[in-house]
PDB file of C-alpha atoms in Angstrom:
ATOM      1  CA  UNK H   1       7.625   2.584  18.533  1.00 38.00           C
ATOM      2  CA  UNK H   2       6.958  -0.718  16.769  1.00 40.00           C
ATOM      3  CA  UNK H   3       4.542  -1.885  19.463  1.00 45.00           C
ATOM      4  CA  UNK H   4       2.528   1.312  19.189  1.00 88.00           C
ATOM      5  CA  UNK H   5       2.431   1.571  15.411  1.00 95.00           C
ATOM      6  CA  UNK H   6      -0.387  -0.113  13.516  1.00 95.00           C
ATOM      7  CA  UNK H   7      -0.289  -1.261   9.917  1.00 96.00           C
ATOM      8  CA  UNK H   8      -3.144  -0.894   7.456  1.00 97.00           C
ATOM      9  CA  UNK H   9      -3.405  -2.607   4.083  1.00 98.00           C
ATOM     10  CA  UNK H  10      -5.283  -0.695   1.378  1.00 98.00           C
ATOM     11  CA  UNK H  11      -7.003  -2.868  -1.238  1.00 98.00           C
ATOM     12  CA  UNK H  12      -9.713  -2.851  -3.862  1.00 97.00           C
ATOM     13  CA  UNK H  13     -12.099  -5.750  -4.278  1.00 98.00           C
ATOM     14  CA  UNK H  14     -10.743  -8.169  -6.932  1.00 97.00           C
ATOM     15  CA  UNK H  15     -13.487  -7.533  -9.457  1.00 97.00           C
ATOM     16  CA  UNK H  16     -12.544  -8.473 -13.061  1.00 97.00           C
ATOM     17  CA  UNK H  17     -12.243  -5.382 -15.211  1.00 96.00           C
ATOM     18  CA  UNK H  18     -11.843  -3.051 -12.222  1.00 96.00           C
ATOM     19  CA  UNK H  19      -8.352  -3.942 -10.963  1.00 96.00           C
ATOM     20  CA  UNK H  20      -4.960  -4.165 -12.658  1.00 95.00           C
ATOM     21  CA  UNK H  21      -6.449  -2.996 -15.935  1.00 94.00           C
ATOM     22  CA  UNK H  22      -3.109  -1.626 -17.125  1.00 92.00           C
ATOM     23  CA  UNK H  23      -1.743  -5.178 -17.273  1.00 93.00           C
ATOM     24  CA  UNK H  24      -3.763  -5.796 -20.439  1.00 91.00           C
ATOM     25  CA  UNK H  25      -3.121  -7.389 -22.890  1.00 91.00           C
ATOM     26  CA  UNK H  26      -0.546  -9.466 -20.994  1.00 91.00           C
ATOM     27  CA  UNK H  27      -3.311 -10.620 -18.641  1.00 93.00           C
ATOM     28  CA  UNK H  28      -7.031 -10.768 -19.358  1.00 93.00           C
ATOM     29  CA  UNK H  29      -9.451  -9.287 -16.844  1.00 95.00           C
ATOM     30  CA  UNK H  30     -10.008 -12.569 -14.995  1.00 94.00           C
ATOM     31  CA  UNK H  31      -6.286 -13.271 -14.620  1.00 94.00           C
ATOM     32  CA  UNK H  32      -5.633  -9.678 -13.572  1.00 95.00           C
ATOM     33  CA  UNK H  33      -8.255  -9.963 -10.824  1.00 96.00           C
ATOM     34  CA  UNK H  34      -6.718 -13.221  -9.586  1.00 95.00           C
ATOM     35  CA  UNK H  35      -3.282 -11.607  -9.558  1.00 96.00           C
ATOM     36  CA  UNK H  36      -4.653  -8.660  -7.596  1.00 96.00           C
ATOM     37  CA  UNK H  37      -6.132 -11.038  -5.015  1.00 97.00           C
ATOM     38  CA  UNK H  38      -2.784 -12.839  -4.692  1.00 96.00           C
ATOM     39  CA  UNK H  39      -1.000  -9.518  -4.187  1.00 97.00           C
ATOM     40  CA  UNK H  40      -3.464  -8.476  -1.471  1.00 97.00           C
ATOM     41  CA  UNK H  41      -2.843 -11.754   0.351  1.00 96.00           C
ATOM     42  CA  UNK H  42       0.910 -11.192   0.064  1.00 96.00           C
ATOM     43  CA  UNK H  43       0.518  -7.663   1.482  1.00 96.00           C
ATOM     44  CA  UNK H  44      -1.388  -9.080   4.441  1.00 96.00           C
ATOM     45  CA  UNK H  45       1.420 -11.590   5.008  1.00 95.00           C
ATOM     46  CA  UNK H  46       3.947  -8.742   4.869  1.00 95.00           C
ATOM     47  CA  UNK H  47       1.899  -6.881   7.457  1.00 95.00           C
ATOM     48  CA  UNK H  48       1.979  -9.900   9.744  1.00 93.00           C
ATOM     49  CA  UNK H  49       5.716 -10.337   9.249  1.00 93.00           C
ATOM     50  CA  UNK H  50       6.414  -6.725  10.211  1.00 93.00           C
ATOM     51  CA  UNK H  51       5.777  -7.367  13.892  1.00 89.00           C
ATOM     52  CA  UNK H  52       3.598  -4.253  14.164  1.00 89.00           C
ATOM     53  CA  UNK H  53       0.101  -4.054  15.566  1.00 82.00           C
ATOM     54  CA  UNK H  54      -1.860  -5.601  12.710  1.00 73.00           C
ATOM     55  CA  UNK H  55      -4.613  -3.053  12.400  1.00 80.00           C
ATOM     56  CA  UNK H  56      -6.900  -3.630   9.475  1.00 93.00           C
ATOM     57  CA  UNK H  57      -7.621  -4.289   5.834  1.00 98.00           C
ATOM     58  CA  UNK H  58      -9.042  -1.060   4.453  1.00 98.00           C
ATOM     59  CA  UNK H  59     -11.369  -1.955   1.603  1.00 98.00           C
ATOM     60  CA  UNK H  60     -12.784  -0.314  -1.513  1.00 97.00           C
ATOM     61  CA  UNK H  61     -15.491   0.256  -2.401  1.00 96.00           C
ATOM     62  CA  UNK H  62     -16.678  -1.317   0.904  1.00 97.00           C
ATOM     63  CA  UNK H  63     -16.128  -4.388   3.047  1.00 98.00           C
ATOM     64  CA  UNK H  64     -18.873  -6.616   1.631  1.00 97.00           C
ATOM     65  CA  UNK H  65     -16.968  -8.543  -1.063  1.00 97.00           C
ATOM     66  CA  UNK H  66     -16.535 -12.211  -0.124  1.00 97.00           C
ATOM     67  CA  UNK H  67     -12.792 -11.974  -0.735  1.00 98.00           C
ATOM     68  CA  UNK H  68     -12.468  -9.443   2.071  1.00 98.00           C
ATOM     69  CA  UNK H  69     -14.495 -11.634   4.403  1.00 97.00           C
ATOM     70  CA  UNK H  70     -12.157 -14.540   3.665  1.00 97.00           C
ATOM     71  CA  UNK H  71      -9.103 -12.359   4.299  1.00 97.00           C
ATOM     72  CA  UNK H  72     -10.519 -11.306   7.672  1.00 96.00           C
ATOM     73  CA  UNK H  73     -10.864 -14.960   8.667  1.00 96.00           C
ATOM     74  CA  UNK H  74      -7.558 -16.163   7.239  1.00 95.00           C
ATOM     75  CA  UNK H  75      -5.371 -13.303   8.482  1.00 95.00           C
ATOM     76  CA  UNK H  76      -7.235 -12.241  11.616  1.00 93.00           C
ATOM     77  CA  UNK H  77      -7.651  -8.651  10.475  1.00 94.00           C
ATOM     78  CA  UNK H  78     -10.483  -6.250  11.012  1.00 95.00           C
ATOM     79  CA  UNK H  79     -12.168  -4.715   7.971  1.00 98.00           C
ATOM     80  CA  UNK H  80     -12.888  -1.058   7.361  1.00 97.00           C
ATOM     81  CA  UNK H  81     -14.084   0.875   4.338  1.00 97.00           C
ATOM     82  CA  UNK H  82     -11.747   3.390   2.739  1.00 97.00           C
ATOM     83  CA  UNK H  83     -14.560   5.901   2.484  1.00 94.00           C
ATOM     84  CA  UNK H  84     -15.216   8.569  -0.106  1.00 94.00           C
ATOM     85  CA  UNK H  85     -12.988  10.967  -1.998  1.00 96.00           C
ATOM     86  CA  UNK H  86      -9.737  10.683  -3.882  1.00 97.00           C
ATOM     87  CA  UNK H  87      -6.852   8.586  -2.602  1.00 97.00           C
ATOM     88  CA  UNK H  88      -5.369  11.417  -0.570  1.00 98.00           C
ATOM     89  CA  UNK H  89      -8.670  12.232   1.115  1.00 98.00           C
ATOM     90  CA  UNK H  90      -9.200   8.579   1.966  1.00 98.00           C
ATOM     91  CA  UNK H  91      -5.690   8.108   3.356  1.00 98.00           C
ATOM     92  CA  UNK H  92      -5.959  11.267   5.443  1.00 98.00           C
ATOM     93  CA  UNK H  93      -9.177   9.953   6.963  1.00 97.00           C
ATOM     94  CA  UNK H  94      -7.624   6.557   7.650  1.00 97.00           C
ATOM     95  CA  UNK H  95      -4.469   7.977   9.239  1.00 98.00           C
ATOM     96  CA  UNK H  96      -6.432  10.461  11.329  1.00 97.00           C
ATOM     97  CA  UNK H  97      -8.648   7.694  12.655  1.00 96.00           C
ATOM     98  CA  UNK H  98      -5.722   5.346  13.350  1.00 95.00           C
ATOM     99  CA  UNK H  99      -3.792   8.021  15.237  1.00 96.00           C
ATOM    100  CA  UNK H 100      -6.643   8.389  17.682  1.00 94.00           C
ATOM    101  CA  UNK H 101      -5.655   5.042  19.195  1.00 92.00           C
ATOM    102  CA  UNK H 102      -2.022   4.550  18.094  1.00 94.00           C
ATOM    103  CA  UNK H 103       1.167   6.590  18.278  1.00 95.00           C
ATOM    104  CA  UNK H 104       1.763   6.018  14.570  1.00 97.00           C
ATOM    105  CA  UNK H 105       0.189   4.287  11.600  1.00 97.00           C
ATOM    106  CA  UNK H 106       1.484   2.890   8.313  1.00 98.00           C
ATOM    107  CA  UNK H 107      -0.501   2.310   5.131  1.00 98.00           C
ATOM    108  CA  UNK H 108       0.700  -0.089   2.455  1.00 98.00           C
ATOM    109  CA  UNK H 109      -0.973  -1.039  -0.797  1.00 95.00           C
ATOM    110  CA  UNK H 110      -1.054  -4.347  -2.629  1.00 94.00           C
ATOM    111  CA  UNK H 111       1.003  -3.261  -5.649  1.00 94.00           C
ATOM    112  CA  UNK H 112       4.477  -3.793  -4.203  1.00 95.00           C
ATOM    113  CA  UNK H 113       5.355  -7.432  -3.559  1.00 94.00           C
ATOM    114  CA  UNK H 114       9.010  -6.367  -3.212  1.00 94.00           C
ATOM    115  CA  UNK H 115       8.073  -4.819   0.133  1.00 96.00           C
ATOM    116  CA  UNK H 116       8.898  -7.036   3.112  1.00 95.00           C
ATOM    117  CA  UNK H 117       8.103  -7.079   6.791  1.00 95.00           C
ATOM    118  CA  UNK H 118      11.656  -5.870   7.370  1.00 95.00           C
ATOM    119  CA  UNK H 119      10.987  -2.782   5.234  1.00 97.00           C
ATOM    120  CA  UNK H 120       7.805  -2.035   7.159  1.00 97.00           C
ATOM    121  CA  UNK H 121       9.455  -2.457  10.545  1.00 96.00           C
ATOM    122  CA  UNK H 122      12.262  -0.105   9.489  1.00 97.00           C
ATOM    123  CA  UNK H 123       9.695   2.465   8.374  1.00 97.00           C
ATOM    124  CA  UNK H 124       8.037   2.255  11.789  1.00 96.00           C
ATOM    125  CA  UNK H 125      11.368   2.893  13.481  1.00 96.00           C
ATOM    126  CA  UNK H 126      11.904   5.962  11.291  1.00 97.00           C
ATOM    127  CA  UNK H 127       8.709   7.441  12.700  1.00 97.00           C
ATOM    128  CA  UNK H 128      10.439   7.818  16.052  1.00 94.00           C
ATOM    129  CA  UNK H 129      12.262  10.820  14.596  1.00 96.00           C
ATOM    130  CA  UNK H 130      10.020  12.013  11.754  1.00 98.00           C
ATOM    131  CA  UNK H 131       6.377  12.963  11.280  1.00 98.00           C
ATOM    132  CA  UNK H 132       6.015  10.982   8.058  1.00 98.00           C
ATOM    133  CA  UNK H 133       7.819   8.126   6.330  1.00 98.00           C
ATOM    134  CA  UNK H 134       7.620   7.254   2.630  1.00 98.00           C
ATOM    135  CA  UNK H 135       8.831   4.300   0.590  1.00 98.00           C
ATOM    136  CA  UNK H 136       9.319   5.566  -2.978  1.00 98.00           C
ATOM    137  CA  UNK H 137       8.425   3.522  -6.045  1.00 96.00           C
ATOM    138  CA  UNK H 138      10.505   3.388  -9.203  1.00 95.00           C
ATOM    139  CA  UNK H 139       7.620   4.837 -11.228  1.00 92.00           C
ATOM    140  CA  UNK H 140       7.574   8.153  -9.340  1.00 95.00           C
ATOM    141  CA  UNK H 141       4.966   7.272  -6.739  1.00 96.00           C
ATOM    142  CA  UNK H 142       5.281   5.600  -3.368  1.00 97.00           C
ATOM    143  CA  UNK H 143       4.222   2.248  -1.950  1.00 97.00           C
ATOM    144  CA  UNK H 144       4.148   3.014   1.780  1.00 98.00           C
ATOM    145  CA  UNK H 145       3.251   6.028   3.850  1.00 98.00           C
ATOM    146  CA  UNK H 146       3.356   6.226   7.592  1.00 98.00           C
ATOM    147  CA  UNK H 147       2.683   9.078   9.977  1.00 98.00           C
ATOM    148  CA  UNK H 148       2.784  10.017  13.616  1.00 98.00           C
ATOM    149  CA  UNK H 149       1.316  13.431  12.835  1.00 97.00           C
ATOM    150  CA  UNK H 150      -0.932  14.579   9.997  1.00 98.00           C
ATOM    151  CA  UNK H 151      -2.024  17.889   8.512  1.00 98.00           C
ATOM    152  CA  UNK H 152      -5.304  18.542   6.770  1.00 97.00           C
ATOM    153  CA  UNK H 153      -3.624  19.709   3.558  1.00 98.00           C
ATOM    154  CA  UNK H 154      -0.839  17.104   3.419  1.00 98.00           C
ATOM    155  CA  UNK H 155      -2.255  15.390   0.328  1.00 98.00           C
ATOM    156  CA  UNK H 156      -3.585  18.479  -1.455  1.00 97.00           C
ATOM    157  CA  UNK H 157      -2.405  18.987  -5.030  1.00 95.00           C
ATOM    158  CA  UNK H 158      -1.095  15.440  -5.530  1.00 97.00           C
ATOM    159  CA  UNK H 159      -1.969  14.085  -8.982  1.00 97.00           C
ATOM    160  CA  UNK H 160      -2.556  10.442  -8.120  1.00 96.00           C
ATOM    161  CA  UNK H 161      -1.549   7.870 -10.709  1.00 90.00           C
ATOM    162  CA  UNK H 162       1.038  10.095 -12.386  1.00 94.00           C
ATOM    163  CA  UNK H 163       4.829  10.138 -12.460  1.00 94.00           C
ATOM    164  CA  UNK H 164       4.820  13.255 -10.239  1.00 96.00           C
ATOM    165  CA  UNK H 165       3.233  11.812  -7.107  1.00 98.00           C
ATOM    166  CA  UNK H 166       6.349  11.553  -4.960  1.00 98.00           C
ATOM    167  CA  UNK H 167       7.718  14.968  -5.874  1.00 98.00           C
ATOM    168  CA  UNK H 168       4.349  16.608  -5.283  1.00 98.00           C
ATOM    169  CA  UNK H 169       4.002  14.785  -1.972  1.00 98.00           C
ATOM    170  CA  UNK H 170       7.394  16.038  -0.853  1.00 98.00           C
ATOM    171  CA  UNK H 171       6.435  19.619  -1.652  1.00 98.00           C
ATOM    172  CA  UNK H 172       3.153  19.323   0.202  1.00 98.00           C
ATOM    173  CA  UNK H 173       4.713  17.824   3.308  1.00 98.00           C
ATOM    174  CA  UNK H 174       7.206  20.665   3.351  1.00 98.00           C
ATOM    175  CA  UNK H 175       4.425  23.214   2.925  1.00 98.00           C
ATOM    176  CA  UNK H 176       2.575  21.682   5.884  1.00 98.00           C
ATOM    177  CA  UNK H 177       5.648  21.797   8.106  1.00 98.00           C
ATOM    178  CA  UNK H 178       5.880  18.021   8.420  1.00 98.00           C
ATOM    179  CA  UNK H 179       9.255  16.289   8.622  1.00 98.00           C
ATOM    180  CA  UNK H 180       9.685  13.111   6.610  1.00 98.00           C
ATOM    181  CA  UNK H 181      12.104  10.295   5.891  1.00 98.00           C
ATOM    182  CA  UNK H 182      12.376   8.256   2.701  1.00 98.00           C
ATOM    183  CA  UNK H 183      13.207   4.567   2.686  1.00 98.00           C
ATOM    184  CA  UNK H 184      14.864   2.675  -0.180  1.00 97.00           C
ATOM    185  CA  UNK H 185      13.084   2.801  -3.537  1.00 98.00           C
ATOM    186  CA  UNK H 186      11.175  -0.355  -4.525  1.00 97.00           C
ATOM    187  CA  UNK H 187       9.346  -1.582  -7.620  1.00 95.00           C
ATOM    188  CA  UNK H 188       5.640  -2.149  -7.945  1.00 94.00           C
ATOM    189  CA  UNK H 189       3.331  -3.870 -10.410  1.00 93.00           C
ATOM    190  CA  UNK H 190       1.425  -1.581 -12.765  1.00 90.00           C
ATOM    191  CA  UNK H 191       2.363  -2.505 -16.336  1.00 91.00           C
ATOM    192  CA  UNK H 192       3.029  -5.660 -18.376  1.00 92.00           C
ATOM    193  CA  UNK H 193       6.771  -4.928 -18.197  1.00 91.00           C
ATOM    194  CA  UNK H 194       6.580  -5.432 -14.429  1.00 91.00           C
ATOM    195  CA  UNK H 195       5.252  -8.992 -14.654  1.00 91.00           C
ATOM    196  CA  UNK H 196       8.565 -10.835 -15.214  1.00 90.00           C
ATOM    197  CA  UNK H 197       9.810  -9.574 -11.845  1.00 90.00           C
ATOM    198  CA  UNK H 198       6.921 -11.333 -10.121  1.00 90.00           C
ATOM    199  CA  UNK H 199       8.282 -14.692 -11.222  1.00 86.00           C
ATOM    200  CA  UNK H 200      11.527 -14.030  -9.320  1.00 86.00           C
ATOM    201  CA  UNK H 201       9.954 -13.329  -5.931  1.00 88.00           C
ATOM    202  CA  UNK H 202      11.053 -15.353  -2.932  1.00 84.00           C
ATOM    203  CA  UNK H 203       8.913 -16.713  -1.452  1.00 83.00           C
ATOM    204  CA  UNK H 204       7.110 -17.236  -4.742  1.00 83.00           C
ATOM    205  CA  UNK H 205       3.841 -15.451  -5.374  1.00 86.00           C
ATOM    206  CA  UNK H 206       0.905 -17.837  -5.121  1.00 79.00           C
ATOM    207  CA  UNK H 207      -0.530 -17.216  -8.567  1.00 75.00           C
ATOM    208  CA  UNK H 208      -1.205 -19.534 -11.493  1.00 67.00           C
ATOM    209  CA  UNK H 209       0.498 -17.942 -14.470  1.00 70.00           C
ATOM    210  CA  UNK H 210      -1.479 -18.288 -17.709  1.00 67.00           C
ATOM    211  CA  UNK H 211       0.445 -19.939 -20.535  1.00 56.00           C
TER     212      UNK H 211
END
C-alpha cells in the first residue's frame, strides 16, 4: 500500500498577517509568517521521510508565491492550488483528484511538527483495511486525513476551526458509510501556549526565536 499511496502537504503562503494570527501577541506578524514557513518546510521533510509517493504541495491561495517555488525546487515536489471553497470542499477535491492515479492519498497540514514520517507510513498501512484514516489533534481537530475511498458528503457539516471538528467528522464518515481508523493523538501549533513545545522538537525546528 505504501508504494501506491501519495502524500500531499496543504499550506498557505507565508504572508505576514495572514498566517498563524492566533499566535499573537507572543509572535508579531513577521515572526509568525517565518514560523509558518519553517513548519511547511518541516512538513515537506516529514513527507519525504514517510517513504510514500511524494505527490505535491497543495497551495493557498495559489501556487505563485516565491516561497512555494523555492519549496518545489528544494524538495522536488509538484505544486497545485487548493482551489475554492471551505477546507472540506478543497480536501474533497484534492483527494478525488489524487485517487484517480493512486490507490490512496494522505493529506497533512503544516501545523503539526510532532508528526513524523513513521506516523505517516503507519497511516498509509491502515488504509489497507479502512476507507479513511485520521490522526486526531489534542485541540479536537485532526492533523492528517487519508483515504482510499471518498464520498461527496464526507465533509458536510464540519465546523472547521472549532473544538468539534473530529467528532463531527466521525459522524459524517459514519453517515456516508465509510470505515475509518484513528491513529495516536498529536499536538499542533495554534496558540501561544503551544510555542514552548516547539523548542523541544528533535530534530530542532529551523526557526530563529525572537528574544
